[in-house]
XYZ file of C-alpha atoms in Angstrom:
205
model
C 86.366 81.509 102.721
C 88.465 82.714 105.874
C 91.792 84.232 104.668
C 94.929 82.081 105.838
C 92.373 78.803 105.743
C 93.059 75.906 102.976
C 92.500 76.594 99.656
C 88.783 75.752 98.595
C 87.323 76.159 95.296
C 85.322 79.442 94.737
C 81.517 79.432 94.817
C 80.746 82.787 94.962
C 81.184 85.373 92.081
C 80.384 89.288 93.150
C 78.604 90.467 89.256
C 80.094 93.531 87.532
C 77.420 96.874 88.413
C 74.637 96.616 85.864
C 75.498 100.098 83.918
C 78.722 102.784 83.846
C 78.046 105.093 86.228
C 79.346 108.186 85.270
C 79.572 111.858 85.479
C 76.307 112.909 84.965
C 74.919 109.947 87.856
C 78.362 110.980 89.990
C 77.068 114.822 90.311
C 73.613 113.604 91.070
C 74.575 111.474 93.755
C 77.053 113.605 95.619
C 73.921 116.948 95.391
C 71.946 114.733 97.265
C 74.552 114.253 99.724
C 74.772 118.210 100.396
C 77.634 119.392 102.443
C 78.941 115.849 102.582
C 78.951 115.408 98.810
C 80.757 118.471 98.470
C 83.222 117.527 100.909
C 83.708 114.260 98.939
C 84.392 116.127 95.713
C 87.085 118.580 97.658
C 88.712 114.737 98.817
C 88.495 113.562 95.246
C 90.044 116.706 93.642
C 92.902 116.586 96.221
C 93.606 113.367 95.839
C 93.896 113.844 92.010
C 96.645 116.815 92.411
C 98.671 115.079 95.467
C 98.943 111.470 93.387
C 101.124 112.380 91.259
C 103.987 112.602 94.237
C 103.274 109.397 95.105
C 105.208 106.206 93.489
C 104.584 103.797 95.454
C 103.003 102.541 98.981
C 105.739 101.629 101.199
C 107.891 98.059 100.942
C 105.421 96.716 103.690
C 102.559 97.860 102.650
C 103.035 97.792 98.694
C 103.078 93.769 98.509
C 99.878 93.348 101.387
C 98.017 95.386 98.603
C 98.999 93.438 96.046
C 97.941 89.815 97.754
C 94.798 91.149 98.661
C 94.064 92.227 94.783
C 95.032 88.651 93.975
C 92.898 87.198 96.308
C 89.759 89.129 95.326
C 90.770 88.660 91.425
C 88.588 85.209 91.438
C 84.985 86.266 93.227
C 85.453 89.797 91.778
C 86.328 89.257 88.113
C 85.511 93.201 87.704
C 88.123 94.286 89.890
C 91.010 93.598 87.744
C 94.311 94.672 88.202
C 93.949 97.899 86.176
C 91.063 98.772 88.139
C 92.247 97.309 91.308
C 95.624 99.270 91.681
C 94.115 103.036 91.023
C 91.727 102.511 93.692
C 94.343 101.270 96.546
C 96.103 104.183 95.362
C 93.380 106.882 95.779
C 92.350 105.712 98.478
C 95.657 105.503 100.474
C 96.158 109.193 99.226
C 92.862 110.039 100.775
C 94.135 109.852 103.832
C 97.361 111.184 103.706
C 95.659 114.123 102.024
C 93.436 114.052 105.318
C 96.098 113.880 107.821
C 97.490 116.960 105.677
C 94.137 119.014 106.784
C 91.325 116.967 108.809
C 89.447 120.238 109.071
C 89.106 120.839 105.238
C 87.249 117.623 105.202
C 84.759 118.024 108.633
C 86.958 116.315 110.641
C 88.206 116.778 113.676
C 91.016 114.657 114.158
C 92.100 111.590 112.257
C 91.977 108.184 114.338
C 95.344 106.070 114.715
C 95.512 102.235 114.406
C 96.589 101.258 117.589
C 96.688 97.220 117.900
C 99.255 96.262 116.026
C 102.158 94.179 117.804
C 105.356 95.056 117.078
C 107.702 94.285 114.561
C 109.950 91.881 114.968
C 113.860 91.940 114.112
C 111.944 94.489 111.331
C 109.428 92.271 110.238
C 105.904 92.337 110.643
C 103.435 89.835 112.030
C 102.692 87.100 109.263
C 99.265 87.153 109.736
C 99.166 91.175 109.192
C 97.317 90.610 105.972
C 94.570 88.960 107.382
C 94.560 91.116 110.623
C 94.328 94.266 107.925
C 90.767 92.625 106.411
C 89.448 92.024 109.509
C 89.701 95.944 110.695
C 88.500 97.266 107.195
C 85.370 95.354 108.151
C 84.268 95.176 111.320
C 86.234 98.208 112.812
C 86.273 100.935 109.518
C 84.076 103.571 111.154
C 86.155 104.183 114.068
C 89.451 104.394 111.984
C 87.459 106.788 109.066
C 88.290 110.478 109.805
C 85.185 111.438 107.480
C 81.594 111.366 107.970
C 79.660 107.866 107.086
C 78.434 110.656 103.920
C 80.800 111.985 103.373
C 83.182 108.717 102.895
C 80.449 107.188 100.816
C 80.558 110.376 98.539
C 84.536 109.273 97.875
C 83.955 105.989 97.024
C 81.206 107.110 94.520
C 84.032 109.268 92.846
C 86.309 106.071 93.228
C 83.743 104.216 91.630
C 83.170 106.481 88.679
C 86.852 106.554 88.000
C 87.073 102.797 88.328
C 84.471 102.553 85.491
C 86.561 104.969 83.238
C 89.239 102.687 83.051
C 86.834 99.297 82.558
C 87.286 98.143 79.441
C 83.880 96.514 78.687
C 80.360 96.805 80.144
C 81.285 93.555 82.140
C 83.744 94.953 83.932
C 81.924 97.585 85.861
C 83.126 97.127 89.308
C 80.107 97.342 91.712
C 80.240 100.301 94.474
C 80.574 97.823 97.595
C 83.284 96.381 95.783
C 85.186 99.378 95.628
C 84.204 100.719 98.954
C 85.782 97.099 100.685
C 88.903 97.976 98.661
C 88.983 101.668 99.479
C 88.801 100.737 103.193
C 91.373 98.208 102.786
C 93.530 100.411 101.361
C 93.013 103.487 104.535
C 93.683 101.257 106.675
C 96.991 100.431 104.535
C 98.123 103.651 105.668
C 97.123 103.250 108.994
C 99.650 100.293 109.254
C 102.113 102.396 107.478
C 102.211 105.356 110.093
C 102.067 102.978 113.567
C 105.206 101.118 112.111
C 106.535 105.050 111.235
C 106.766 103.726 107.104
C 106.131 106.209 104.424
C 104.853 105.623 100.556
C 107.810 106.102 97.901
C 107.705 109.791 96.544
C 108.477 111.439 93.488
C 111.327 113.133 94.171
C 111.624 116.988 93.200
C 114.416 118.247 90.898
């Protein structure tokens, strides 16, 4: 089903992953990737210290993450909120943690989304949601600072920390599930810098 067409009942249901995959499977995976693994596990551990200064994506982007989780709630039982959330988060931290220092991460620069119309009297197009999805699929690579390796590295630490927090072996999100989220939720912040919006932040005493 096309977002924004009528409402049609579901026929397709995306399975959990078969098994937890966990530490021991997330090391494996990312030594085979060599340089890129280990530039995947420097994302993953920055994204764990910078998180914590982050509350909240901005008031744009904040509710478009929410509708999207609703929307995949049906054909992804797996991906449930408690699941759902940490990943948009991570992942929209991953690139802020990026733009930080593209060379720490073997890139050179990080790519701007550019074909967005303007906002008008402050309010954005209403069919941003859908024009959102339709990047994250069909346009990701261009808009991904990291290597193709390297990015699938970070969603393999996404996707061991989304099965940390599953609370039965059914709800094992599978790794393409969480890499369509995580690239929904870069190109979140892509949105957020052309219309110049920034995430809430803990503020500092």
């Amino acid at each position: 089903m096309a977002w924004g067409a009528s409402p049609r009942r579901q026929s397709v249901v995306v399975k959990s992953a078969p098994e937890r995959f966990g530490a021991a499977a997330l090391a494996r995976y990312l030594d085979g990737l060599g340089v890129d693994g280990e530039t995947a596990k420097r994302l993953d551990r920055d994204v764990e210290s910078t998180l914590g200064s982050v509350t909240s994506l901005s008031a744009l982007t904040a509710p478009l993450a929410l509708r999207y989780l609703d929307r995949l709630a049906r054909p992804i039982p797996s991906l449930t909120p408690e699941v759902g959330v940490p990943i948009v988060g991570r992942a929209y931290v991953a690139h802020m943690v990026v733009e930080r220092n593209p060379g720490r991460f073997e890139a050179e620069d990080v790519p701007v989304l550019g074909t967005l119309p303007p906002l008008k009297r402050g309010s954005p197009p209403p069919d941003l949601l859908v024009r959102i999805v339709k990047v994250s699929r069909r346009s990701f690579p261009a808009l991904c600072a990291l290597t193709p390796a390297g990015w699938d590295g970070f969603v393999h630490c996404l996707t061991k920390r989304a099965h940390d927090l599953a609370r039965g072996a059914d709800d094992y999100v599978p790794v393409d599930a969480v890499d369509g989220l995580a690239r929904f939720s870069w190109v979140l912040r892509q949105v957020d810098l052309h219309y110049s919006l920034e995430p809430d932040r803990r503020s500092v005493p």
